[in-house]
Amino acid sequence: MKAISFAAPVPTYLLTLAAGALSERLFVGPHACTRYGEVPEPELPGGDWVRVRTRLGGICGSDLAVVSLVASPATSPFSSFPFVLGHENVGEVVEVGRDVRGLAPGDRVVANPLLACRARGIAPPCAACAAGEPQRCERFTDGALPPGMLIGTTRGVGGSWGERFVAPAAQLLPVPAGVADETAVLVEPLACSIHAVRGSLPAAGERVLVLGAGSIGLLTVAALRALAPRAEVTALARHRFQAEHAERLGAARVVMARAGTRALATAAGARLLAPIVGPPVALGGFDRSYVCVAGRRAMEEALRFTRAGGTVALLGNARSLDRVDWTPLWLKELTLRGSVCYGGGHAGAARGDFEEAMRLVVERGATLRPLVTHTFPLAQHRRALATARDKAGAGSVKVAFRF
């Protein structure tokens, strides 16, 4: 089958990195870590697994970090090489294992791609999985599967950047007939945003800042509007088209990044003090901030404009934030909280994060669908990846491969 796969033998990885990680040579060629071409079709690992034909495979920021060789090597033990990329997905069942009930060929589905204890056949499960927190699984490298946290990072199961992948039947959600593929492919990234919002849920009347208006930032705005409708949401956006999406999804106001510190201070209700040198120091500010990009500037603004005793949630896959001034973290006794993927252990939640994402997609698909701005056939991978990176020039939010 045709797919885009990634392999990182150390000599090739180091040579490619030295040659320039953002080079187009990463995506094709005999010495590239990322390749487009024929790969073996994955086998069903067990009788409770299903084979899925991909309809759309989304391009995530973490995928771009992998192909650009800027992902942290600290994540490499949670992968096994070579693997087919892609964890954002919507597809059609083409084969079911002997033990599968309730699914049949032709069913349209979205797969929860986490490969924690249950998917790995590990019993009893680790403490995190037993508590309903599979994103914190302690056994991602163990069990019946090669090491890997997700479909799309694990050898032998495929990914949504390939024509077919396999998934545990228990982790497939049916897609209702009225939901377009372009909306269903947003279930996985929306579940990430729901998980972050539930982990730092604003109370009624709280002022909230979402930093970054790419797909995760915009889906975080949508999650806040659904889960904390009485919170006041401000989004920080770089481009006008992103601001328009944020307003449509329910942000009370949008501050443009180029407007500068005073515009953000006004939105935060913060007072600015002048230090001897450097940017102004803010007193007061937002109750909670969600950092949805991986850059230094977003983190510094979150630290500066979150009020004393507030919470900063990090969704962006930051690897290193050079020269960030962490003084506000201790000076204001902030809580810094990381967030990854999705689970089901939030107190008071009637559904897991993934199921809640599907519910919102069904109910609010009309507002979410415009976030899928571009789709490309897999053979046009160069153009697709370039479009996903070039937000300003292409006006892209979510880019996906179509099959």
mmCIF file of C-alpha atoms in Angstrom:
data_model
loop_
_atom_site.group_PDB
_atom_site.id
_atom_site.type_symbol
_atom_site.label_atom_id
_atom_site.label_comp_id
_atom_site.label_asym_id
_atom_site.label_seq_id
_atom_site.Cartn_x
_atom_site.Cartn_y
_atom_site.Cartn_z
ATOM 1 C CA MET A 1 0.000 0.000 0.000
ATOM 2 C CA LYS A 2 1.052 3.632 -0.442
ATOM 3 C CA ALA A 3 2.085 5.461 2.710
ATOM 4 C CA ILE A 4 4.424 8.033 4.227
ATOM 5 C CA SER A 5 6.710 6.346 6.721
ATOM 6 C CA PHE A 6 9.433 7.473 9.093
ATOM 7 C CA ALA A 7 12.589 5.680 10.155
ATOM 8 C CA ALA A 8 15.409 7.098 12.231
ATOM 9 C CA PRO A 9 18.555 4.971 12.163
ATOM 10 C CA VAL A 10 21.099 7.053 14.063
ATOM 11 C CA PRO A 11 23.592 7.712 11.195
ATOM 12 C CA THR A 12 20.818 8.731 8.791
ATOM 13 C CA TYR A 13 19.121 10.836 11.453
ATOM 14 C CA LEU A 14 22.308 12.727 12.303
ATOM 15 C CA LEU A 15 23.338 13.236 8.671
ATOM 16 C CA THR A 16 19.896 14.458 7.659
ATOM 17 C CA LEU A 17 19.735 16.756 10.665
ATOM 18 C CA ALA A 18 23.125 18.219 9.783
ATOM 19 C CA ALA A 19 22.012 18.774 6.190
ATOM 20 C CA GLY A 20 19.144 21.005 7.285
ATOM 21 C CA ALA A 21 16.026 19.691 8.974
ATOM 22 C CA LEU A 22 13.565 21.826 7.027
ATOM 23 C CA SER A 23 14.870 20.824 3.617
ATOM 24 C CA GLU A 24 12.425 19.328 1.145
ATOM 25 C CA ARG A 25 14.917 16.474 0.897
ATOM 26 C CA LEU A 26 13.425 15.145 4.109
ATOM 27 C CA PHE A 27 10.306 14.028 2.307
ATOM 28 C CA VAL A 28 11.783 11.949 -0.524
ATOM 29 C CA GLY A 29 15.052 10.297 -1.457
ATOM 30 C CA PRO A 30 17.185 7.326 -0.466
ATOM 31 C CA HIS A 31 18.797 9.014 2.549
ATOM 32 C CA ALA A 32 15.703 10.687 3.982
ATOM 33 C CA CYS A 33 14.164 9.748 7.314
ATOM 34 C CA THR A 34 10.705 10.292 5.831
ATOM 35 C CA ARG A 35 9.682 8.423 2.669
ATOM 36 C CA TYR A 36 6.662 8.148 0.400
ATOM 37 C CA GLY A 37 6.136 4.820 -1.328
ATOM 38 C CA GLU A 38 5.016 1.233 -0.961
ATOM 39 C CA VAL A 39 5.001 -0.348 2.508
ATOM 40 C CA PRO A 40 3.594 -3.688 3.715
ATOM 41 C CA GLU A 41 -0.050 -3.632 4.734
ATOM 42 C CA PRO A 42 -0.373 -4.188 8.511
ATOM 43 C CA GLU A 43 -1.739 -7.478 9.820
ATOM 44 C CA LEU A 44 -4.460 -7.680 12.463
ATOM 45 C CA PRO A 45 -2.592 -8.119 15.787
ATOM 46 C CA GLY A 46 -5.472 -10.096 17.301
ATOM 47 C CA GLY A 47 -9.064 -11.190 16.980
ATOM 48 C CA ASP A 48 -10.357 -8.001 18.596
ATOM 49 C CA TRP A 49 -8.740 -5.690 16.029
ATOM 50 C CA VAL A 50 -10.135 -4.128 12.845
ATOM 51 C CA ARG A 51 -8.592 -3.069 9.529
ATOM 52 C CA VAL A 52 -9.577 0.437 8.407
ATOM 53 C CA ARG A 53 -9.291 2.023 4.967
ATOM 54 C CA THR A 54 -8.305 5.654 5.456
ATOM 55 C CA ARG A 55 -10.613 8.336 4.087
ATOM 56 C CA LEU A 56 -8.866 11.378 5.598
ATOM 57 C CA GLY A 57 -5.634 11.566 7.570
ATOM 58 C CA GLY A 58 -4.952 14.870 9.317
ATOM 59 C CA ILE A 59 -1.565 16.560 9.521
ATOM 60 C CA CYS A 60 -0.789 17.447 13.144
ATOM 61 C CA GLY A 61 1.845 19.833 14.450
ATOM 62 C CA SER A 62 3.532 16.893 16.141
ATOM 63 C CA ASP A 63 3.714 15.116 12.763
ATOM 64 C CA LEU A 64 5.416 18.163 11.259
ATOM 65 C CA ALA A 65 7.886 18.138 14.150
ATOM 66 C CA VAL A 66 8.731 14.511 13.357
ATOM 67 C CA VAL A 67 9.293 14.991 9.623
ATOM 68 C CA SER A 68 11.210 18.218 10.260
ATOM 69 C CA LEU A 69 13.436 16.463 12.826
ATOM 70 C CA VAL A 70 12.621 18.953 15.564
ATOM 71 C CA ALA A 71 10.705 16.504 17.775
ATOM 72 C CA SER A 72 12.562 15.748 20.987
ATOM 73 C CA PRO A 73 14.616 12.534 20.997
ATOM 74 C CA ALA A 74 13.123 12.024 24.482
ATOM 75 C CA THR A 75 9.947 10.797 22.748
ATOM 76 C CA SER A 76 11.770 8.197 20.625
ATOM 77 C CA PRO A 77 11.494 5.330 23.177
ATOM 78 C CA PHE A 78 7.721 5.652 22.728
ATOM 79 C CA SER A 79 7.968 4.833 19.008
ATOM 80 C CA SER A 80 9.210 1.869 16.998
ATOM 81 C CA PHE A 81 10.715 2.228 13.545
ATOM 82 C CA PRO A 82 9.831 2.312 10.753
ATOM 83 C CA PHE A 83 6.290 3.517 11.344
ATOM 84 C CA VAL A 84 3.619 4.993 9.094
ATOM 85 C CA LEU A 85 2.769 8.513 10.232
ATOM 86 C CA GLY A 86 -0.670 9.888 11.057
ATOM 87 C CA HIS A 87 -2.931 9.625 14.104
ATOM 88 C CA GLU A 88 -5.769 12.019 13.134
ATOM 89 C CA ASN A 89 -8.142 9.854 11.131
ATOM 90 C CA VAL A 90 -11.492 8.939 9.697
ATOM 91 C CA GLY A 91 -11.929 5.757 7.725
ATOM 92 C CA GLU A 92 -14.045 2.806 6.684
ATOM 93 C CA VAL A 93 -13.920 -0.677 8.168
ATOM 94 C CA VAL A 94 -12.724 -3.248 5.600
ATOM 95 C CA GLU A 95 -12.012 -6.271 7.832
ATOM 96 C CA VAL A 96 -12.937 -7.303 11.369
ATOM 97 C CA GLY A 97 -11.213 -9.815 13.627
ATOM 98 C CA ARG A 98 -12.923 -13.043 14.666
ATOM 99 C CA ASP A 99 -13.884 -11.689 18.101
ATOM 100 C CA VAL A 100 -15.319 -8.353 16.959
ATOM 101 C CA ARG A 101 -19.024 -7.670 17.435
ATOM 102 C CA GLY A 102 -21.002 -4.605 16.446
ATOM 103 C CA LEU A 103 -18.748 -3.522 13.565
ATOM 104 C CA ALA A 104 -18.905 -4.583 9.933
ATOM 105 C CA PRO A 105 -17.149 -3.767 6.650
ATOM 106 C CA GLY A 106 -18.431 -0.479 5.298
ATOM 107 C CA ASP A 107 -18.893 1.175 8.688
ATOM 108 C CA ARG A 108 -17.387 4.661 8.855
ATOM 109 C CA VAL A 109 -15.329 5.172 12.012
ATOM 110 C CA VAL A 110 -12.828 7.326 13.856
ATOM 111 C CA ALA A 111 -10.125 5.494 15.812
ATOM 112 C CA ASN A 112 -8.849 6.582 19.203
ATOM 113 C CA PRO A 113 -5.165 5.950 18.420
ATOM 114 C CA LEU A 114 -3.813 5.503 21.980
ATOM 115 C CA LEU A 115 -2.017 2.172 22.395
ATOM 116 C CA ALA A 116 -2.106 1.771 26.176
ATOM 117 C CA CYS A 117 -2.499 -1.366 28.336
ATOM 118 C CA ARG A 118 -5.824 -2.555 26.927
ATOM 119 C CA ALA A 119 -4.706 -2.325 23.300
ATOM 120 C CA ARG A 120 -1.452 -4.072 24.232
ATOM 121 C CA GLY A 121 -3.192 -6.993 25.911
ATOM 122 C CA ILE A 122 -1.681 -6.181 29.298
ATOM 123 C CA ALA A 123 -3.603 -7.445 32.322
ATOM 124 C CA PRO A 124 -3.866 -6.295 34.976
ATOM 125 C CA PRO A 125 -3.473 -2.763 33.616
ATOM 126 C CA CYS A 126 -1.013 -0.261 35.029
ATOM 127 C CA ALA A 127 -2.226 2.109 37.747
ATOM 128 C CA ALA A 128 -2.812 4.966 35.296
ATOM 129 C CA CYS A 129 -4.923 2.885 32.910
ATOM 130 C CA ALA A 130 -6.873 1.406 35.824
ATOM 131 C CA ALA A 131 -7.671 4.974 36.919
ATOM 132 C CA GLY A 132 -9.024 5.883 33.460
ATOM 133 C CA GLU A 133 -5.924 7.848 32.441
ATOM 134 C CA PRO A 134 -4.527 5.839 29.475
ATOM 135 C CA GLN A 135 -2.565 8.862 28.232
ATOM 136 C CA ARG A 136 -0.353 8.350 31.308
ATOM 137 C CA CYS A 137 0.134 4.621 30.650
ATOM 138 C CA GLU A 138 3.337 3.152 32.114
ATOM 139 C CA ARG A 139 3.449 0.301 29.580
ATOM 140 C CA PHE A 140 3.630 1.981 26.151
ATOM 141 C CA THR A 141 6.756 -0.078 25.417
ATOM 142 C CA ASP A 142 5.395 -3.449 26.573
ATOM 143 C CA GLY A 143 2.881 -6.127 25.723
ATOM 144 C CA ALA A 144 1.859 -7.637 22.400
ATOM 145 C CA LEU A 145 2.722 -4.589 20.266
ATOM 146 C CA PRO A 146 6.025 -2.909 19.403
ATOM 147 C CA PRO A 147 6.783 0.205 21.488
ATOM 148 C CA GLY A 148 4.618 3.188 20.672
ATOM 149 C CA MET A 149 2.148 5.581 22.218
ATOM 150 C CA LEU A 150 -0.181 5.956 19.250
ATOM 151 C CA ILE A 151 -1.254 4.532 15.940
ATOM 152 C CA GLY A 152 0.967 6.597 13.667
ATOM 153 C CA THR A 153 4.054 6.144 15.865
ATOM 154 C CA THR A 154 4.233 2.362 16.098
ATOM 155 C CA ARG A 155 5.736 -0.234 13.766
ATOM 156 C CA GLY A 156 3.322 -2.697 12.209
ATOM 157 C CA VAL A 157 -0.055 -1.033 12.823
ATOM 158 C CA GLY A 158 0.036 1.644 10.121
ATOM 159 C CA GLY A 159 -1.214 5.193 10.391
ATOM 160 C CA SER A 160 -3.572 7.618 8.680
ATOM 161 C CA TRP A 161 -0.851 8.783 6.270
ATOM 162 C CA GLY A 162 -1.254 5.386 4.674
ATOM 163 C CA GLU A 163 -4.050 3.751 2.730
ATOM 164 C CA ARG A 164 -4.934 1.345 5.564
ATOM 165 C CA PHE A 165 -4.221 0.929 9.274
ATOM 166 C CA VAL A 166 -5.368 -1.398 12.046
ATOM 167 C CA ALA A 167 -6.973 -0.422 15.355
ATOM 168 C CA PRO A 168 -8.521 -2.105 18.424
ATOM 169 C CA ALA A 169 -12.252 -2.525 17.840
ATOM 170 C CA ALA A 170 -12.963 -1.165 21.336
ATOM 171 C CA GLN A 171 -11.360 2.141 20.340
ATOM 172 C CA LEU A 172 -13.458 2.814 17.243
ATOM 173 C CA LEU A 173 -16.292 5.327 17.328
ATOM 174 C CA PRO A 174 -18.983 5.142 14.608
ATOM 175 C CA VAL A 175 -19.394 8.295 12.535
ATOM 176 C CA PRO A 176 -23.075 9.229 12.081
ATOM 177 C CA ALA A 177 -24.317 9.533 8.524
ATOM 178 C CA GLY A 178 -24.814 13.284 8.759
ATOM 179 C CA VAL A 179 -21.215 14.023 9.764
ATOM 180 C CA ALA A 180 -18.812 14.819 6.904
ATOM 181 C CA ASP A 181 -15.369 13.249 6.777
ATOM 182 C CA GLU A 182 -13.878 16.744 7.019
ATOM 183 C CA THR A 183 -15.616 17.188 10.359
ATOM 184 C CA ALA A 184 -14.967 13.678 11.681
ATOM 185 C CA VAL A 185 -11.211 14.028 11.154
ATOM 186 C CA LEU A 186 -11.280 16.771 13.811
ATOM 187 C CA VAL A 187 -12.454 14.388 16.560
ATOM 188 C CA GLU A 188 -8.922 13.406 17.598
ATOM 189 C CA PRO A 189 -7.443 16.931 17.892
ATOM 190 C CA LEU A 190 -10.662 18.187 19.510
ATOM 191 C CA ALA A 191 -10.318 15.429 22.116
ATOM 192 C CA CYS A 192 -6.848 16.818 22.932
ATOM 193 C CA SER A 193 -8.357 20.249 23.547
ATOM 194 C CA ILE A 194 -11.215 18.830 25.611
ATOM 195 C CA HIS A 195 -8.704 16.961 27.770
ATOM 196 C CA ALA A 196 -6.735 20.148 28.435
ATOM 197 C CA VAL A 197 -9.852 22.178 29.244
ATOM 198 C CA ARG A 198 -11.247 19.503 31.562
ATOM 199 C CA GLY A 199 -7.888 19.312 33.305
ATOM 200 C CA SER A 200 -7.992 23.058 33.994
ATOM 201 C CA LEU A 201 -11.701 23.832 33.862
ATOM 202 C CA PRO A 202 -12.618 27.521 34.219
ATOM 203 C CA ALA A 203 -15.349 28.511 36.646
ATOM 204 C CA ALA A 204 -18.189 30.802 35.666
ATOM 205 C CA GLY A 205 -16.953 34.343 35.154
ATOM 206 C CA GLU A 206 -13.269 33.461 34.885
ATOM 207 C CA ARG A 207 -11.192 35.220 32.253
ATOM 208 C CA VAL A 208 -9.321 32.817 30.004
ATOM 209 C CA LEU A 209 -6.566 33.312 27.417
ATOM 210 C CA VAL A 210 -5.888 30.940 24.501
ATOM 211 C CA LEU A 211 -2.463 31.616 23.004
ATOM 212 C CA GLY A 212 -2.196 30.481 19.404
ATOM 213 C CA ALA A 213 -4.921 30.138 16.792
ATOM 214 C CA GLY A 214 -3.807 27.146 14.793
ATOM 215 C CA SER A 215 -6.010 24.068 14.799
ATOM 216 C CA ILE A 216 -5.382 23.178 18.461
ATOM 217 C CA GLY A 217 -5.850 26.764 19.646
ATOM 218 C CA LEU A 218 -9.097 27.141 17.725
ATOM 219 C CA LEU A 219 -10.396 23.767 18.897
ATOM 220 C CA THR A 220 -9.519 24.829 22.453
ATOM 221 C CA VAL A 221 -11.704 27.906 21.971
ATOM 222 C CA ALA A 222 -14.508 25.592 20.808
ATOM 223 C CA ALA A 223 -13.955 23.252 23.783
ATOM 224 C CA LEU A 224 -14.060 26.170 26.228
ATOM 225 C CA ARG A 225 -17.258 27.473 24.725
ATOM 226 C CA ALA A 226 -18.868 24.020 25.083
ATOM 227 C CA LEU A 227 -17.526 23.023 28.510
ATOM 228 C CA ALA A 228 -17.228 26.399 30.243
ATOM 229 C CA PRO A 229 -19.820 28.562 28.498
ATOM 230 C CA ARG A 230 -19.789 31.229 31.227
ATOM 231 C CA ALA A 231 -16.054 31.832 31.035
ATOM 232 C CA GLU A 232 -14.819 34.848 29.074
ATOM 233 C CA VAL A 233 -12.436 33.658 26.370
ATOM 234 C CA THR A 234 -9.765 35.813 24.742
ATOM 235 C CA ALA A 235 -7.744 34.370 21.856
ATOM 236 C CA LEU A 236 -4.320 35.592 20.758
ATOM 237 C CA ALA A 237 -3.941 35.188 16.984
ATOM 238 C CA ARG A 238 -1.217 35.957 14.495
ATOM 239 C CA HIS A 239 -3.309 36.180 11.300
ATOM 240 C CA ARG A 240 -6.627 37.831 10.505
ATOM 241 C CA PHE A 241 -8.175 34.631 9.121
ATOM 242 C CA GLN A 242 -7.355 32.888 12.413
ATOM 243 C CA ALA A 243 -9.067 35.691 14.316
ATOM 244 C CA GLU A 244 -12.193 35.245 12.216
ATOM 245 C CA HIS A 245 -12.296 31.536 13.041
ATOM 246 C CA ALA A 246 -11.796 32.267 16.758
ATOM 247 C CA GLU A 247 -14.648 34.773 16.803
ATOM 248 C CA ARG A 248 -16.935 32.358 14.970
ATOM 249 C CA LEU A 249 -16.116 29.593 17.466
ATOM 250 C CA GLY A 250 -17.042 31.758 20.428
ATOM 251 C CA ALA A 251 -14.080 33.857 21.581
ATOM 252 C CA ALA A 252 -15.361 36.986 23.324
ATOM 253 C CA ARG A 253 -12.431 38.929 21.911
ATOM 254 C CA VAL A 254 -9.347 38.365 19.788
ATOM 255 C CA VAL A 255 -6.054 40.186 20.307
ATOM 256 C CA MET A 256 -3.732 40.268 17.318
ATOM 257 C CA ALA A 257 -0.156 39.350 18.172
ATOM 258 C CA ARG A 258 1.187 42.414 16.370
ATOM 259 C CA ALA A 259 -0.923 44.712 18.578
ATOM 260 C CA GLY A 260 1.650 44.365 21.338
ATOM 261 C CA THR A 261 1.760 44.171 25.103
ATOM 262 C CA ARG A 262 -0.702 46.933 25.905
ATOM 263 C CA ALA A 263 -3.513 45.343 23.892
ATOM 264 C CA LEU A 264 -3.060 42.079 25.749
ATOM 265 C CA ALA A 265 -2.873 43.886 29.098
ATOM 266 C CA THR A 266 -6.143 45.669 28.343
ATOM 267 C CA ALA A 267 -7.843 42.367 27.491
ATOM 268 C CA ALA A 268 -6.431 40.837 30.691
ATOM 269 C CA GLY A 269 -7.423 43.742 32.891
ATOM 270 C CA ALA A 270 -3.788 43.866 33.997
ATOM 271 C CA ARG A 271 -1.743 46.823 35.209
ATOM 272 C CA LEU A 272 1.696 47.260 33.651
ATOM 273 C CA LEU A 273 4.787 48.213 35.655
ATOM 274 C CA ALA A 274 8.063 49.319 34.121
ATOM 275 C CA PRO A 275 11.199 47.375 35.153
ATOM 276 C CA ILE A 276 14.714 48.821 34.935
ATOM 277 C CA VAL A 277 15.104 47.109 31.562
ATOM 278 C CA GLY A 278 13.027 44.683 29.545
ATOM 279 C CA PRO A 279 9.296 44.252 28.877
ATOM 280 C CA PRO A 280 6.660 45.564 31.276
ATOM 281 C CA VAL A 281 5.655 43.497 34.276
ATOM 282 C CA ALA A 282 1.914 42.749 34.594
ATOM 283 C CA LEU A 283 -0.137 42.805 37.790
ATOM 284 C CA GLY A 284 -3.458 40.980 37.602
ATOM 285 C CA GLY A 285 -4.504 39.181 34.453
ATOM 286 C CA PHE A 286 -6.277 36.083 33.213
ATOM 287 C CA ASP A 287 -7.348 33.337 35.598
ATOM 288 C CA ARG A 288 -6.176 30.610 33.196
ATOM 289 C CA SER A 289 -4.096 30.463 30.042
ATOM 290 C CA TYR A 290 -3.827 27.681 27.466
ATOM 291 C CA VAL A 291 -0.595 27.711 25.467
ATOM 292 C CA CYS A 292 -1.374 26.067 22.131
ATOM 293 C CA VAL A 293 1.908 26.770 20.318
ATOM 294 C CA ALA A 294 5.433 25.685 21.141
ATOM 295 C CA GLY A 295 7.290 28.976 20.995
ATOM 296 C CA ARG A 296 9.046 31.040 23.645
ATOM 297 C CA ARG A 297 6.937 34.158 23.131
ATOM 298 C CA ALA A 298 3.622 32.405 23.841
ATOM 299 C CA MET A 299 4.927 30.884 27.056
ATOM 300 C CA GLU A 300 6.331 34.186 28.287
ATOM 301 C CA GLU A 301 3.068 35.989 27.560
ATOM 302 C CA ALA A 302 1.110 33.295 29.388
ATOM 303 C CA LEU A 303 3.372 33.605 32.431
ATOM 304 C CA ARG A 304 3.226 37.404 32.392
ATOM 305 C CA PHE A 305 -0.515 37.803 31.832
ATOM 306 C CA THR A 306 -1.883 35.048 34.078
ATOM 307 C CA ARG A 307 -2.817 36.448 37.488
ATOM 308 C CA ALA A 308 -1.103 35.444 40.702
ATOM 309 C CA GLY A 309 -2.264 31.977 41.737
ATOM 310 C CA GLY A 310 -3.563 31.224 38.227
ATOM 311 C CA THR A 311 -2.950 28.226 35.980
ATOM 312 C CA VAL A 312 -1.063 27.877 32.708
ATOM 313 C CA ALA A 313 -1.834 24.742 30.644
ATOM 314 C CA LEU A 314 0.666 23.734 27.968
ATOM 315 C CA LEU A 315 -0.817 21.944 24.936
ATOM 316 C CA GLY A 316 1.892 22.905 22.443
ATOM 317 C CA ASN A 317 4.557 20.225 22.039
ATOM 318 C CA ALA A 318 7.374 22.418 23.319
ATOM 319 C CA ARG A 319 10.812 20.831 23.217
ATOM 320 C CA SER A 320 12.958 23.650 24.548
ATOM 321 C CA LEU A 321 12.105 27.261 25.244
ATOM 322 C CA ASP A 322 15.406 29.096 25.118
ATOM 323 C CA ARG A 323 15.778 32.180 27.297
ATOM 324 C CA VAL A 324 12.241 32.107 28.719
ATOM 325 C CA ASP A 325 12.083 34.269 31.844
ATOM 326 C CA TRP A 326 10.462 31.911 34.366
ATOM 327 C CA THR A 327 10.353 34.521 37.144
ATOM 328 C CA PRO A 328 6.536 34.915 37.042
ATOM 329 C CA LEU A 329 6.114 31.192 37.699
ATOM 330 C CA TRP A 330 7.469 31.494 41.243
ATOM 331 C CA LEU A 331 6.854 35.183 41.833
ATOM 332 C CA LYS A 332 3.104 34.754 41.221
ATOM 333 C CA GLU A 333 2.847 31.147 42.438
ATOM 334 C CA LEU A 334 1.458 29.969 39.124
ATOM 335 C CA THR A 335 0.558 26.369 38.381
ATOM 336 C CA LEU A 336 2.082 25.064 35.141
ATOM 337 C CA ARG A 337 0.212 22.028 33.818
ATOM 338 C CA GLY A 338 1.123 19.811 30.867
ATOM 339 C CA SER A 339 -1.513 18.127 28.716
ATOM 340 C CA VAL A 340 -1.220 15.279 26.225
ATOM 341 C CA CYS A 341 -3.796 13.324 24.263
ATOM 342 C CA TYR A 342 -7.032 12.277 25.994
ATOM 343 C CA GLY A 343 -8.358 10.075 28.769
ATOM 344 C CA GLY A 344 -11.533 9.373 30.664
ATOM 345 C CA GLY A 345 -10.798 9.956 34.311
ATOM 346 C CA HIS A 346 -11.971 13.557 34.814
ATOM 347 C CA ALA A 347 -14.136 13.938 37.904
ATOM 348 C CA GLY A 348 -17.777 14.489 37.059
ATOM 349 C CA ALA A 349 -17.369 13.802 33.333
ATOM 350 C CA ALA A 350 -20.108 11.638 31.863
ATOM 351 C CA ARG A 351 -17.940 10.645 28.878
ATOM 352 C CA GLY A 352 -14.318 10.152 28.054
ATOM 353 C CA ASP A 353 -12.560 12.948 26.186
ATOM 354 C CA PHE A 354 -12.763 11.134 22.848
ATOM 355 C CA GLU A 355 -16.468 10.382 23.226
ATOM 356 C CA GLU A 356 -17.124 13.979 24.243
ATOM 357 C CA ALA A 357 -15.280 15.162 21.135
ATOM 358 C CA MET A 358 -17.492 12.998 18.928
ATOM 359 C CA ARG A 359 -20.573 14.380 20.662
ATOM 360 C CA LEU A 360 -19.490 17.946 19.981
ATOM 361 C CA VAL A 361 -18.604 17.143 16.382
ATOM 362 C CA VAL A 362 -22.103 15.739 15.863
ATOM 363 C CA GLU A 363 -23.771 18.715 17.559
ATOM 364 C CA ARG A 364 -21.554 21.527 16.269
ATOM 365 C CA GLY A 365 -20.135 20.158 13.042
ATOM 366 C CA ALA A 366 -21.253 23.173 11.030
ATOM 367 C CA THR A 367 -19.028 25.479 13.061
ATOM 368 C CA LEU A 368 -16.038 23.101 13.099
ATOM 369 C CA ARG A 369 -16.026 21.973 9.456
ATOM 370 C CA PRO A 370 -14.427 25.221 8.095
ATOM 371 C CA LEU A 371 -11.256 24.465 10.073
ATOM 372 C CA VAL A 372 -10.330 21.810 7.482
ATOM 373 C CA THR A 373 -9.034 24.284 4.940
ATOM 374 C CA HIS A 374 -7.091 22.008 2.565
ATOM 375 C CA THR A 375 -7.023 18.352 1.503
ATOM 376 C CA PHE A 376 -4.511 16.687 -0.821
ATOM 377 C CA PRO A 377 -4.004 13.222 -2.275
ATOM 378 C CA LEU A 378 -1.109 11.393 -0.668
ATOM 379 C CA ALA A 379 0.979 11.654 -3.827
ATOM 380 C CA GLN A 380 1.008 15.439 -3.341
ATOM 381 C CA HIS A 381 2.714 15.100 0.036
ATOM 382 C CA ARG A 382 5.259 17.849 -0.650
ATOM 383 C CA ARG A 383 2.530 20.350 -1.371
ATOM 384 C CA ALA A 384 0.413 19.195 1.572
ATOM 385 C CA LEU A 385 3.223 19.502 4.107
ATOM 386 C CA ALA A 386 4.305 22.868 2.712
ATOM 387 C CA THR A 387 0.722 24.128 2.977
ATOM 388 C CA ALA A 388 0.447 22.915 6.574
ATOM 389 C CA ARG A 389 3.608 24.830 7.476
ATOM 390 C CA ASP A 390 2.750 28.002 5.544
ATOM 391 C CA LYS A 391 -0.190 29.289 7.545
ATOM 392 C CA ALA A 392 0.265 32.904 6.518
ATOM 393 C CA GLY A 393 0.662 32.288 2.796
ATOM 394 C CA ALA A 394 -1.845 29.459 2.432
ATOM 395 C CA GLY A 395 -4.387 30.468 5.054
ATOM 396 C CA SER A 396 -4.239 26.918 6.383
ATOM 397 C CA VAL A 397 -5.673 25.629 9.645
ATOM 398 C CA LYS A 398 -6.128 21.863 9.345
ATOM 399 C CA VAL A 399 -4.611 20.153 6.310
ATOM 400 C CA ALA A 400 -5.392 16.505 5.609
ATOM 401 C CA PHE A 401 -4.523 13.745 3.159
ATOM 402 C CA ARG A 402 -7.542 12.363 1.296
ATOM 403 C CA PHE A 403 -7.790 8.813 -0.013
#
